[in-house]
Structure formats: structure tokens, C-alpha cells
mmCIF file of C-alpha atoms in Angstrom:
data_model
loop_
_atom_site.group_PDB
_atom_site.id
_atom_site.type_symbol
_atom_site.label_atom_id
_atom_site.label_comp_id
_atom_site.label_asym_id
_atom_site.label_seq_id
_atom_site.Cartn_x
_atom_site.Cartn_y
_atom_site.Cartn_z
ATOM 1 C CA CYS A 111 136.925 108.331 116.186
ATOM 2 C CA ARG A 112 137.972 111.734 116.843
ATOM 3 C CA ALA A 113 138.860 113.825 120.326
ATOM 4 C CA ALA A 114 136.081 115.927 121.482
ATOM 5 C CA TRP A 115 138.431 118.069 123.579
ATOM 6 C CA PRO A 116 139.403 120.422 122.511
ATOM 7 C CA ILE A 117 137.371 120.414 118.899
ATOM 8 C CA LYS A 118 139.983 121.523 116.015
ATOM 9 C CA GLU A 119 137.034 120.824 112.938
ATOM 10 C CA PRO A 120 134.303 121.487 112.220
ATOM 11 C CA ALA A 121 130.886 119.072 112.857
ATOM 12 C CA ARG A 122 130.709 116.390 110.577
ATOM 13 C CA ILE A 123 127.640 116.246 108.476
ATOM 14 C CA SER A 124 127.355 113.124 107.399
ATOM 15 C CA GLY A 125 126.822 114.302 103.379
ATOM 16 C CA TRP A 126 123.736 116.523 103.424
ATOM 17 C CA LYS A 127 124.537 120.285 103.413
ATOM 18 C CA GLY A 128 122.313 122.060 105.850
ATOM 19 C CA ILE A 129 121.102 118.755 107.542
ATOM 20 C CA GLY A 130 122.130 120.314 110.877
ATOM 21 C CA VAL A 131 120.407 123.086 110.485
ATOM 22 C CA GLN A 132 117.227 121.255 108.867
ATOM 23 C CA ILE A 133 117.190 119.231 112.479
ATOM 24 C CA ARG A 134 117.663 122.647 114.636
ATOM 25 C CA LYS A 135 114.007 123.425 113.083
ATOM 26 C CA ARG A 136 112.563 120.039 113.878
ATOM 27 C CA LYS A 137 109.915 120.845 115.630
ATOM 28 C CA ARG A 138 109.007 123.804 113.607
ATOM 29 C CA ASN A 139 108.951 122.150 110.280
ATOM 30 C CA GLN A 140 109.848 118.216 110.976
ATOM 31 C CA LYS A 141 108.872 117.314 107.382
ATOM 32 C CA ARG A 142 111.901 119.323 105.990
ATOM 33 C CA MET A 143 114.047 116.706 107.966
ATOM 34 C CA LYS A 144 116.940 114.953 106.202
ATOM 35 C CA GLU A 145 116.892 111.215 107.310
ATOM 36 C CA PRO A 146 118.282 109.386 109.000
ATOM 37 C CA ILE A 147 118.337 111.673 112.086
ATOM 38 C CA ARG A 148 120.943 110.946 114.345
ATOM 39 C CA VAL A 149 120.882 110.025 117.899
ATOM 40 C CA LEU A 150 123.790 110.593 120.208
ATOM 41 C CA GLN A 151 124.649 107.038 122.517
ATOM 42 C CA VAL A 152 126.657 108.766 125.707
ATOM 43 C CA LEU A 153 128.856 105.888 127.247
ATOM 44 C CA GLY A 154 131.451 105.223 129.695
ATOM 45 C CA THR A 155 133.595 103.018 126.808
ATOM 46 C CA THR A 156 132.890 101.065 123.410
ATOM 47 C CA GLY A 157 134.061 97.724 125.333
ATOM 48 C CA LEU A 158 132.452 94.769 126.181
ATOM 49 C CA GLY A 159 129.985 95.454 128.783
ATOM 50 C CA GLY A 160 126.504 95.134 129.598
ATOM 51 C CA ALA A 161 125.349 98.344 128.550
ATOM 52 C CA GLU A 162 127.595 98.701 125.425
ATOM 53 C CA SER A 163 126.304 95.213 124.591
ATOM 54 C CA ARG A 164 122.402 95.945 125.134
ATOM 55 C CA VAL A 165 122.818 99.278 122.667
ATOM 56 C CA MET A 166 124.359 97.396 119.975
ATOM 57 C CA ASP A 167 122.115 94.800 119.929
ATOM 58 C CA LEU A 168 119.188 97.923 119.284
ATOM 59 C CA TYR A 169 121.650 99.695 116.517
ATOM 60 C CA ARG A 170 122.349 96.704 114.744
ATOM 61 C CA ASN A 171 118.559 96.025 114.505
ATOM 62 C CA ILE A 172 117.225 99.304 114.251
ATOM 63 C CA ASP A 173 115.907 100.910 110.735
ATOM 64 C CA ARG A 174 119.667 102.768 110.120
ATOM 65 C CA GLU A 175 117.599 104.667 107.333
ATOM 66 C CA ARG A 176 115.021 106.263 109.398
ATOM 67 C CA VAL A 177 118.009 106.770 112.874
ATOM 68 C CA GLN A 178 121.798 106.291 113.151
ATOM 69 C CA PHE A 179 123.158 106.484 116.359
ATOM 70 C CA ASP A 180 126.346 108.200 116.890
ATOM 71 C CA PHE A 181 128.923 107.137 120.028
ATOM 72 C CA ALA A 182 130.389 109.611 122.741
ATOM 73 C CA VAL A 183 132.838 108.266 124.927
ATOM 74 C CA HIS A 184 134.838 109.046 128.097
ATOM 75 C CA ALA A 185 137.796 106.628 127.509
ATOM 76 C CA SER A 186 140.611 107.620 125.065
ATOM 77 C CA LYS A 187 141.692 104.003 124.119
ATOM 78 C CA LYS A 188 140.151 102.243 121.252
ATOM 79 C CA GLY A 189 136.759 99.692 122.770
ATOM 80 C CA TYR A 190 135.925 96.409 121.073
ATOM 81 C CA PHE A 191 132.797 97.712 119.428
ATOM 82 C CA ASP A 192 134.415 100.585 117.368
ATOM 83 C CA GLU A 193 135.365 98.712 114.082
ATOM 84 C CA GLU A 194 131.282 97.571 114.335
ATOM 85 C CA ILE A 195 129.817 100.720 115.123
ATOM 86 C CA GLU A 196 132.137 102.523 112.494
ATOM 87 C CA ALA A 197 131.019 99.591 109.956
ATOM 88 C CA LEU A 198 127.168 100.485 110.616
ATOM 89 C CA GLY A 199 127.618 104.096 109.936
ATOM 90 C CA GLY A 200 128.331 105.795 113.513
ATOM 91 C CA HIS A 201 130.908 108.201 114.178
ATOM 92 C CA ILE A 202 132.693 107.778 117.697
ATOM 93 C CA TYR A 203 133.888 111.221 119.738
ATOM 94 C CA ARG A 204 136.013 111.012 122.662
ATOM 95 C CA LEU A 205 135.517 113.597 125.855
ATOM 96 C CA PRO A 206 137.537 113.363 128.489
ATOM 97 C CA ARG A 207 137.056 111.390 131.766
ATOM 98 C CA PHE A 208 135.208 113.589 134.407
ATOM 99 C CA ARG A 209 137.173 113.209 138.044
ATOM 100 C CA VAL A 210 135.125 115.780 140.011
ATOM 101 C CA TYR A 211 138.813 118.354 140.282
ATOM 102 C CA ASN A 212 137.877 118.645 136.369
ATOM 103 C CA TRP A 213 134.180 119.667 136.269
ATOM 104 C CA ILE A 214 134.223 123.258 134.789
ATOM 105 C CA PRO A 215 136.624 121.611 131.373
ATOM 106 C CA TYR A 216 133.974 118.698 131.853
ATOM 107 C CA ARG A 217 131.055 120.901 131.055
ATOM 108 C CA ALA A 218 133.525 123.317 128.524
ATOM 109 C CA ALA A 219 133.861 120.238 126.773
ATOM 110 C CA TRP A 220 130.079 119.039 126.402
ATOM 111 C CA ARG A 221 129.481 122.325 125.340
ATOM 112 C CA SER A 222 131.741 123.087 123.019
ATOM 113 C CA PHE A 223 131.311 119.769 121.118
ATOM 114 C CA LEU A 224 127.253 120.359 121.204
ATOM 115 C CA LYS A 225 127.866 123.250 119.652
ATOM 116 C CA GLU A 226 129.493 121.464 116.968
ATOM 117 C CA HIS A 227 127.348 119.337 116.697
ATOM 118 C CA SER A 228 123.673 119.969 117.319
ATOM 119 C CA GLU A 229 122.287 117.920 114.353
ATOM 120 C CA TYR A 230 120.724 115.682 117.108
ATOM 121 C CA ALA A 231 117.918 114.904 117.157
ATOM 122 C CA CYS A 232 118.296 112.773 120.905
ATOM 123 C CA VAL A 233 120.826 113.224 123.483
ATOM 124 C CA HIS A 234 120.220 109.372 124.743
ATOM 125 C CA GLY A 235 122.638 109.060 127.871
ATOM 126 C CA HIS A 236 123.610 105.835 129.818
ATOM 127 C CA MET A 237 126.201 107.085 131.756
ATOM 128 C CA THR A 238 124.172 108.532 134.760
ATOM 129 C CA SER A 239 126.987 109.484 137.316
ATOM 130 C CA THR A 240 127.611 113.024 135.088
ATOM 131 C CA ALA A 241 124.078 113.335 133.331
ATOM 132 C CA SER A 242 123.398 115.627 135.084
ATOM 133 C CA ILE A 243 126.197 117.762 133.257
ATOM 134 C CA TYR A 244 126.442 116.933 129.552
ATOM 135 C CA LEU A 245 122.094 116.507 129.370
ATOM 136 C CA PRO A 246 121.465 120.455 130.598
ATOM 137 C CA GLU A 247 124.623 121.379 128.192
ATOM 138 C CA ALA A 248 122.206 119.141 124.902
ATOM 139 C CA LYS A 249 119.005 121.441 126.449
ATOM 140 C CA ARG A 250 121.165 124.433 125.894
ATOM 141 C CA ALA A 251 122.348 123.575 122.525
ATOM 142 C CA LYS A 252 118.580 123.294 121.449
ATOM 143 C CA ILE A 253 119.074 119.218 121.024
ATOM 144 C CA ALA A 254 115.057 118.431 121.043
ATOM 145 C CA LEU A 255 115.280 115.159 123.639
ATOM 146 C CA THR A 256 117.306 114.322 125.999
ATOM 147 C CA ALA A 257 117.230 110.784 127.698
ATOM 148 C CA ALA A 258 118.741 109.621 131.388
ATOM 149 C CA HIS A 259 118.772 105.663 131.106
ATOM 150 C CA ALA A 260 119.617 103.822 134.420
ATOM 151 C CA ARG A 261 121.581 100.977 133.761
ATOM 152 C CA SER A 262 122.844 99.969 137.391
ATOM 153 C CA ALA A 263 120.783 99.722 140.678
ATOM 154 C CA GLY A 264 124.099 100.144 142.809
ATOM 155 C CA THR A 265 127.323 102.214 143.190
ATOM 156 C CA GLU A 266 131.137 101.648 144.412
ATOM 157 C CA GLY A 267 131.603 102.729 147.377
ATOM 158 C CA GLY A 268 133.915 105.479 149.227
ATOM 159 C CA VAL A 269 134.139 109.246 148.030
ATOM 160 C CA LYS A 270 133.104 107.948 144.288
ATOM 161 C CA GLY A 271 130.152 106.120 145.385
ATOM 162 C CA MET A 272 128.826 109.340 147.469
ATOM 163 C CA MET A 273 130.042 111.519 144.605
ATOM 164 C CA THR A 274 128.113 109.670 142.137
ATOM 165 C CA LYS A 275 124.835 109.423 144.247
ATOM 166 C CA TRP A 276 125.363 113.316 144.276
ATOM 167 C CA MET A 277 125.472 113.644 140.714
ATOM 168 C CA ARG A 278 122.282 112.171 140.396
ATOM 169 C CA LYS A 279 120.489 113.432 143.037
ATOM 170 C CA ASN A 280 117.341 115.618 141.188
ATOM 171 C CA LEU A 281 118.634 114.220 137.717
ATOM 172 C CA TRP A 282 115.319 113.678 136.771
ATOM 173 C CA LYS A 283 114.284 117.103 136.859
ATOM 174 C CA LYS A 284 117.089 117.841 134.403
ATOM 175 C CA THR A 285 115.971 115.723 131.234
ATOM 176 C CA ASP A 286 112.959 115.052 129.365
ATOM 177 C CA VAL A 287 112.987 111.349 129.717
ATOM 178 C CA CYS A 288 113.839 109.027 132.613
ATOM 179 C CA LEU A 289 114.165 105.496 131.563
ATOM 180 C CA ALA A 290 115.831 102.266 133.354
ATOM 181 C CA CYS A 291 116.664 99.413 132.901
ATOM 182 C CA SER A 292 113.961 97.573 135.704
ATOM 183 C CA LYS A 293 112.478 99.248 138.833
ATOM 184 C CA LEU A 294 114.999 99.146 141.043
ATOM 185 C CA ALA A 295 117.570 100.806 139.397
ATOM 186 C CA GLY A 296 115.242 103.458 138.614
ATOM 187 C CA LYS A 297 114.662 103.987 142.423
ATOM 188 C CA ALA A 298 118.151 103.956 143.048
ATOM 189 C CA VAL A 299 118.979 106.247 140.010
ATOM 190 C CA PHE A 300 116.556 109.242 139.927
ATOM 191 C CA GLY A 301 115.133 108.341 143.398
ATOM 192 C CA GLU A 302 111.845 107.352 145.313
ATOM 193 C CA LYS A 303 110.107 110.547 144.925
ATOM 194 C CA ALA A 304 110.670 110.541 140.959
ATOM 195 C CA TRP A 305 109.527 106.980 141.198
ATOM 196 C CA ALA A 306 106.396 107.542 143.276
ATOM 197 C CA GLN A 307 105.640 110.256 140.677
ATOM 198 C CA GLY A 308 105.707 108.610 137.304
ATOM 199 C CA ALA A 309 108.810 110.088 136.105
ATOM 200 C CA VAL A 310 110.472 106.998 135.636
ATOM 201 C CA HIS A 311 109.375 104.526 132.445
ATOM 202 C CA VAL A 312 111.071 100.547 132.799
ATOM 203 C CA VAL A 313 112.578 99.376 129.315
ATOM 204 C CA PRO A 314 113.544 96.138 129.333
ATOM 205 C CA ASN A 315 117.020 95.154 128.509
ATOM 206 C CA ALA A 316 116.607 93.890 125.435
ATOM 207 C CA ILE A 317 118.797 90.865 123.613
ATOM 208 C CA GLU A 318 118.948 89.396 120.025
ATOM 209 C CA VAL A 319 117.399 86.598 121.708
ATOM 210 C CA ASP A 320 118.244 84.046 118.096
ATOM 211 C CA LYS A 321 121.885 83.628 119.021
ATOM 212 C CA PHE A 322 121.379 82.690 122.196
ATOM 213 C CA SER A 323 118.837 80.025 121.484
ATOM 214 C CA TYR A 324 119.808 76.687 122.546
ATOM 215 C CA ASN A 325 121.609 74.517 120.165
ATOM 216 C CA ASP A 326 122.723 70.507 120.328
ATOM 217 C CA GLN A 327 125.370 70.953 118.004
ATOM 218 C CA MET A 328 127.275 74.076 119.100
ATOM 219 C CA ARG A 329 127.193 72.701 122.264
ATOM 220 C CA ALA A 330 128.981 69.306 121.104
ATOM 221 C CA GLN A 331 131.252 71.920 119.079
ATOM 222 C CA MET A 332 132.117 73.929 121.990
ATOM 223 C CA ARG A 333 132.891 71.295 124.515
ATOM 224 C CA GLN A 334 134.838 69.541 122.515
ATOM 225 C CA LYS A 335 136.838 73.104 121.653
ATOM 226 C CA LEU A 336 137.096 73.610 125.360
ATOM 227 C CA GLU A 337 138.114 70.263 126.435
ATOM 228 C CA LEU A 338 134.908 69.816 128.666
ATOM 229 C CA GLY A 339 134.079 65.805 127.348
ATOM 230 C CA ASN A 340 131.367 64.763 130.087
ATOM 231 C CA CYS A 341 132.169 67.178 132.711
ATOM 232 C CA LEU A 342 129.038 69.636 135.085
ATOM 233 C CA THR A 343 130.303 73.024 133.116
ATOM 234 C CA VAL A 344 129.653 76.035 135.436
ATOM 235 C CA GLY A 345 129.751 78.981 133.630
ATOM 236 C CA HIS A 346 129.787 83.151 134.478
ATOM 237 C CA VAL A 347 129.629 85.878 132.054
ATOM 238 C CA GLY A 348 130.903 89.389 133.313
ATOM 239 C CA ARG A 349 133.614 91.926 134.187
ATOM 240 C CA PHE A 350 136.132 91.034 136.792
ATOM 241 C CA ASN A 351 135.208 93.660 139.345
ATOM 242 C CA GLU A 352 133.880 94.098 142.847
ATOM 243 C CA MET A 353 130.463 93.798 142.008
ATOM 244 C CA LYS A 354 130.091 90.479 140.013
ATOM 245 C CA ASN A 355 131.546 89.201 143.029
ATOM 246 C CA HIS A 356 133.459 86.616 141.610
ATOM 247 C CA LEU A 357 135.901 85.963 144.946
ATOM 248 C CA PHE A 358 132.485 84.143 146.189
ATOM 249 C CA LEU A 359 131.747 82.238 143.259
ATOM 250 C CA LEU A 360 134.845 81.093 143.193
ATOM 251 C CA GLU A 361 134.496 79.379 146.936
ATOM 252 C CA VAL A 362 130.884 78.150 145.490
ATOM 253 C CA PHE A 363 132.164 76.500 142.711
ATOM 254 C CA ALA A 364 135.186 74.722 145.214
ATOM 255 C CA GLN A 365 132.110 73.100 147.146
ATOM 256 C CA ILE A 366 130.696 72.340 144.127
ATOM 257 C CA LYS A 367 133.915 70.066 143.164
ATOM 258 C CA LYS A 368 133.176 68.423 146.742
ATOM 259 C CA SER A 369 130.162 66.895 145.270
ATOM 260 C CA ARG A 370 131.615 66.978 141.844
ATOM 261 C CA PRO A 371 135.396 66.267 141.053
ATOM 262 C CA ASP A 372 134.797 65.859 137.997
ATOM 263 C CA ALA A 373 133.353 69.959 137.271
ATOM 264 C CA GLN A 374 134.956 72.751 135.703
ATOM 265 C CA LEU A 375 133.947 76.573 135.489
ATOM 266 C CA ILE A 376 134.595 78.688 132.255
ATOM 267 C CA LEU A 377 134.664 82.336 132.986
ATOM 268 C CA LEU A 378 134.303 85.484 130.599
ATOM 269 C CA GLY A 379 135.013 88.869 130.803
ATOM 270 C CA GLU A 380 138.051 91.220 132.106
ATOM 271 C CA GLY A 381 139.160 93.802 133.923
ATOM 272 C CA GLY A 382 140.934 94.677 137.091
ATOM 273 C CA GLY A 383 139.415 91.318 139.408
ATOM 274 C CA MET A 384 140.812 89.258 137.140
ATOM 275 C CA GLU A 385 144.109 88.462 138.880
ATOM 276 C CA PRO A 386 143.251 88.440 142.634
ATOM 277 C CA ALA A 387 140.378 85.507 141.624
ATOM 278 C CA LYS A 388 143.402 83.468 139.419
ATOM 279 C CA GLN A 389 145.276 83.886 143.042
ATOM 280 C CA LYS A 390 141.939 82.984 144.894
ATOM 281 C CA ALA A 391 141.582 80.042 142.416
ATOM 282 C CA ALA A 392 144.774 79.028 143.103
ATOM 283 C CA GLU A 393 144.444 79.304 147.111
ATOM 284 C CA LEU A 394 141.075 76.564 146.765
ATOM 285 C CA GLY A 395 143.145 74.351 144.891
ATOM 286 C CA ILE A 396 140.616 74.815 142.115
ATOM 287 C CA ALA A 397 142.759 76.889 139.206
ATOM 288 C CA GLU A 398 143.076 73.534 136.809
ATOM 289 C CA SER A 399 139.672 73.624 136.713
ATOM 290 C CA VAL A 400 138.904 76.889 136.101
ATOM 291 C CA GLN A 401 139.192 78.738 132.498
ATOM 292 C CA PHE A 402 139.906 82.109 132.558
ATOM 293 C CA LEU A 403 138.465 82.946 129.090
ATOM 294 C CA GLY A 404 138.444 86.699 128.901
ATOM 295 C CA ASN A 405 136.477 88.683 126.604
ATOM 296 C CA GLN A 406 134.676 86.929 123.994
ATOM 297 C CA GLY A 407 132.955 88.558 120.625
ATOM 298 C CA ASN A 408 130.768 85.666 120.539
ATOM 299 C CA PRO A 409 129.198 84.865 124.063
ATOM 300 C CA GLN A 410 126.236 83.219 122.712
ATOM 301 C CA ASP A 411 128.273 79.663 121.796
ATOM 302 C CA TYR A 412 129.799 79.528 124.984
ATOM 303 C CA TYR A 413 126.486 79.385 127.353
ATOM 304 C CA GLN A 414 125.618 76.357 124.438
ATOM 305 C CA ALA A 415 128.339 74.695 126.346
ATOM 306 C CA MET A 416 127.380 75.618 129.936
ATOM 307 C CA ASP A 417 125.031 72.850 132.287
ATOM 308 C CA LEU A 418 124.987 75.756 135.075
ATOM 309 C CA PHE A 419 125.514 79.503 135.176
ATOM 310 C CA ILE A 420 125.871 80.885 138.282
ATOM 311 C CA PHE A 421 125.386 84.966 139.327
ATOM 312 C CA PRO A 422 126.319 86.392 142.838
ATOM 313 C CA SER A 423 126.461 89.924 141.990
ATOM 314 C CA LEU A 424 126.443 92.050 144.898
ATOM 315 C CA TYR A 425 123.896 94.651 142.950
ATOM 316 C CA GLU A 426 122.898 94.956 139.404
ATOM 317 C CA GLY A 427 120.001 97.245 136.710
ATOM 318 C CA LEU A 428 119.063 94.010 135.407
ATOM 319 C CA PRO A 429 121.729 91.807 134.141
ATOM 320 C CA GLY A 430 121.461 90.613 130.216
ATOM 321 C CA THR A 431 123.481 87.843 131.004
ATOM 322 C CA VAL A 432 120.906 86.047 132.650
ATOM 323 C CA LEU A 433 118.546 87.134 130.363
ATOM 324 C CA GLU A 434 121.107 84.837 127.962
ATOM 325 C CA ALA A 435 121.704 82.205 129.797
ATOM 326 C CA GLN A 436 117.675 81.968 130.128
ATOM 327 C CA ALA A 437 118.088 81.854 126.412
ATOM 328 C CA ALA A 438 120.485 79.341 126.027
ATOM 329 C CA GLY A 439 118.254 76.911 128.508
ATOM 330 C CA LEU A 440 120.491 77.450 131.412
ATOM 331 C CA PRO A 441 119.551 76.904 134.772
ATOM 332 C CA CYS A 442 120.665 80.179 136.750
ATOM 333 C CA LEU A 443 121.174 80.902 140.431
ATOM 334 C CA MET A 444 121.575 84.377 140.954
ATOM 335 C CA SER A 445 121.731 86.611 144.828
ATOM 336 C CA ASP A 446 118.938 87.802 145.853
ATOM 337 C CA THR A 447 120.139 91.597 145.332
ATOM 338 C CA ILE A 448 119.429 91.063 141.579
ATOM 339 C CA THR A 449 115.496 92.129 140.608
ATOM 340 C CA GLN A 450 113.210 89.651 140.219
ATOM 341 C CA GLU A 451 112.095 91.355 136.910
ATOM 342 C CA VAL A 452 115.140 89.318 135.007
ATOM 343 C CA ALA A 453 113.907 85.853 136.227
ATOM 344 C CA LEU A 454 111.390 85.257 132.751
ATOM 345 C CA THR A 455 111.488 81.422 133.311
ATOM 346 C CA GLU A 456 111.501 79.203 136.237
ATOM 347 C CA LEU A 457 115.326 78.596 135.400
ATOM 348 C CA VAL A 458 116.148 81.197 137.565
ATOM 349 C CA GLU A 459 116.407 80.488 141.497
ATOM 350 C CA SER A 460 117.724 83.424 143.784
ATOM 351 C CA LYS A 461 119.719 82.967 147.476
ATOM 352 C CA SER A 462 120.867 85.281 149.802
ATOM 353 C CA LEU A 463 124.477 86.447 149.395
ATOM 354 C CA LYS A 464 124.667 86.363 153.545
ATOM 355 C CA ASP A 465 124.696 82.172 152.632
ATOM 356 C CA SER A 466 127.421 79.910 152.863
ATOM 357 C CA ALA A 467 129.457 79.000 149.544
ATOM 358 C CA GLU A 468 128.610 75.522 150.504
ATOM 359 C CA SER A 469 124.909 76.275 150.928
ATOM 360 C CA TRP A 470 125.144 78.166 147.609
ATOM 361 C CA ALA A 471 126.530 75.118 145.712
ATOM 362 C CA GLN A 472 123.665 72.684 147.117
ATOM 363 C CA ALA A 473 120.921 74.573 146.189
ATOM 364 C CA ALA A 474 122.929 75.130 142.595
ATOM 365 C CA LEU A 475 123.405 71.031 142.146
ATOM 366 C CA ALA A 476 119.646 70.826 142.997
ATOM 367 C CA LEU A 477 118.630 72.913 140.932
ATOM 368 C CA LEU A 478 120.285 71.637 137.928
ATOM 369 C CA GLU A 479 118.662 68.322 139.181
ATOM 370 C CA ARG A 480 115.324 69.947 138.504
ATOM 371 C CA GLN A 481 115.965 71.036 135.178
ATOM 372 C CA LYS A 482 117.191 68.308 133.712
ATOM 373 C CA GLU A 483 115.828 68.809 130.387
ATOM 374 C CA ARG A 484 116.834 71.470 127.877
ATOM 375 C CA PHE A 485 115.464 73.508 124.959
ATOM 376 C CA ASP A 486 114.454 76.713 122.880
ATOM 377 C CA ARG A 487 113.186 79.328 125.556
ATOM 378 C CA MET A 488 112.997 82.224 123.289
ATOM 379 C CA PRO A 489 108.885 82.331 123.128
ATOM 380 C CA GLU A 490 109.273 83.192 126.662
ATOM 381 C CA ILE A 491 111.730 85.812 126.566
ATOM 382 C CA ARG A 492 110.281 87.335 122.717
ATOM 383 C CA LYS A 493 106.846 87.146 124.586
ATOM 384 C CA ALA A 494 108.423 89.418 128.262
ATOM 385 C CA GLY A 495 109.608 92.155 125.673
ATOM 386 C CA PHE A 496 113.235 91.597 125.717
ATOM 387 C CA ASP A 497 113.639 90.544 122.027
ATOM 388 C CA ALA A 498 115.876 94.111 120.321
ATOM 389 C CA LYS A 499 113.931 93.057 117.194
ATOM 390 C CA GLU A 500 110.756 94.647 118.426
ATOM 391 C CA GLN A 501 112.475 96.639 120.564
ATOM 392 C CA ALA A 502 114.279 98.483 117.793
ATOM 393 C CA LYS A 503 111.093 99.093 116.378
ATOM 394 C CA GLU A 504 109.751 100.787 119.468
ATOM 395 C CA LEU A 505 112.866 102.940 120.132
ATOM 396 C CA GLU A 506 113.190 104.028 116.842
ATOM 397 C CA ALA A 507 109.648 106.044 117.259
ATOM 398 C CA PHE A 508 110.788 107.429 120.551
ATOM 399 C CA TYR A 509 113.628 109.128 118.788
ATOM 400 C CA ARG A 510 111.520 110.334 116.000
ATOM 401 C CA THR A 511 108.811 111.492 118.174
ATOM 402 C CA GLY A 512 109.904 111.765 122.049
ATOM 403 C CA LYS A 513 106.724 109.622 122.882
ATOM 404 C CA GLY A 514 107.817 105.776 123.768
ATOM 405 C CA ASP A 515 104.287 104.339 124.720
ATOM 406 C CA GLY A 516 105.196 101.195 123.377
ATOM 407 C CA LEU A 517 108.850 100.915 124.447
ATOM 408 C CA TRP A 518 108.240 101.038 128.163
ATOM 409 C CA ASN A 519 105.405 99.819 131.099
ATOM 410 C CA ARG A 520 105.417 101.307 134.130
#
């Protein structure tokens, strides 16, 4: 991993003499361009977040002899995916975090970095809060293609949220292509006007579907490992922050236990909200029935152990975890603030966050009763365009040509 600010060494050319010069001439003489072309993925971290996981799903499945990913991140510490990225042939560069007061140094860091690293065929920005700064700098560096990718349909509250909205204003005019994981996310990030003019393209949040297919043997193995026995197991996967609404989830689970005393809750994820969640579980008297499992590199195995998936987020773009849960054949109860584009099967039902925890518990148990039979849902997920293997092929064509007719739908 390399710190991008200040840059103290020349650009890494990956063993091909003169490749940077050839890529800068890409539009005039593409035949001279050596392969693989390199694409810079801009993220906050390389941790186990939703956007990061989706990018990695595509990275594993793309033809890396034709397209290679590098990563520009805004975290100083090593991330969960760092070793895998380097093993796959990617480079990781670290940019300073944007803190408003360092606007000029932040822009200067990107300008310096892109001046030294002008070999990219595309800069793909998943961090839209500052994309209005780094994507114009990519064009200044004569990068042929820039893309801003909306991954969320909401912002944090307070001054930070207001600043994020302000910085996203007219972002759609500062990038070559606007991508969004859902209609809701596209409108939230790029605005109603951009959506109405057809400037935003929806790209499904593809997952590695095969990994999550229901497996009886793995279910038995994981339930034994987690000491679940024959109890009703409720599950949730998500970072512990305000938007995921863990405190309400714990209230719902407490109500479920009134009807099903044997119920257990397993929670995957980490974050600053974990300690408050543990305190809440203790206050509700359910601490002994809740397992806080942290980040797991094999979440697909934990889905097998679950009987029911509850996801009461305040807002989302298009949650990959709900896709994964469906692929594993799990009944899913989610908040109605989440786009219906994620409901690919009849396993998913939505409920208002204005309803009580008791009402949620009743709805969850009723959904479980209706969805008793569990079986492979991969064909439905794949048919809807959410398979990373197929999307990686279309993404490759987009990076090489700038056209994504097969990648998005409107």
C-alpha cells in the first residue's frame, strides 16, 4: 500500500515500459494500448462494507488479463480486503480523508496523485461525497473515462449530512457517467433533474450468487458450531451504525422471544454502534440470546444457519445483504424505506418503521410461517441480472469502450 500524499516515488508501471504514455493516447490509437488496462476504484476503505464487498465480487470475476483494478482509499489503516487485492494484482493507494477544512490540500493530493498515475483507463468513484473534487481532477489528468457510482439513498444527519448533499449538487455534470445501485439511490445522489433527463443508469448490485445457494450440510455444520440446536434463529448482517437501526432490531427480537422463548439472534458486523447495541440487549434482558459475531469472511455460511432475516434500516441504496439472504432461501422482513428493487423473490416483505416492535415481531413470525419450504433461489437472482459473473463481463466492456448498454437498465 502506498501513501498518495505526499507522493515520494514515481508511478508504478506494472512492468510494461511506456504503458502510461500509451494509455494517455488511448482515444487516438487504442490498438497500441497494452493489456490489462487499469481502472482506479475510489472507496472510503477496503473493509467489509457493502460497496467494498460488491466491488470485490466483480474484481474476482472480471477477466484480469484484460482489466485490472487499483484502489484509492481514504483510510490510513490496512483493510480487510488488502491482502486479496494485492494477490489479485491490484495496487492500493491512500489519500487523505476529506475534512472540509482541508479542501485545498485534499484537491492538491488528488491532483498530484493523478499527475503521477495517469495510466488509468477509468476512475470509478464509489465515494460520491467528494467525487465532485477528484473526478474533475481525473479529467484534468486526461483520464479517458470517469464514473460516479451512487451506493446509498441517504446521508447522515447534522452538518456532515448537509455538507455531503451540498458537495453532490450538480455532480452529474462533473462526471462522464452516472451510475446508481437503485432508482432511489440515483435520485438521492444525483437529483431528480438528472434522473428525469436520463443521465443516471441503474446497475444492479451484483453478488457471487453461487456462494450463497442453500446447503443443508453447511446449515447443520454452522448450527452445530454456533450451538443453535433446533432453536428459531434470527439473523442480520450489517455494519453497526445508526442507519442499520440495530437498537430497533433488538426491540423486535425481544418481542419475538415472547412468542418463541427458544429464539436466538446472530449479528454479523462491526462498528461504533456495537457497544450501545450490547447495552441495549442487556437492558432488554436478551443478552444471553444474542451472539455478536463481528466481521466474518464467510458470511455465506452464516446465512445457512439462519431461519429468518430482519433488516430494519433507516435508508439504503440497494442492500446486498438482502440479496444474499434471498439467495440462501431466507424469509426477509425489511423496512419500507428500502427500495423494492431488492425484492427479487416472494421471500421479501416490507414494513413501516412507524409500526411498533411488537407489530414487527408478529409480521416476522407470520412471514416465517408462510415461507416454510427452503430451496435454491439462484435462478431467480441470476435472471434478474444480479449475478457478479455475468455483470463482470459487461463491466469489462464498459471500461474498455465507455459504453454500458449491456450493463445498465433505465
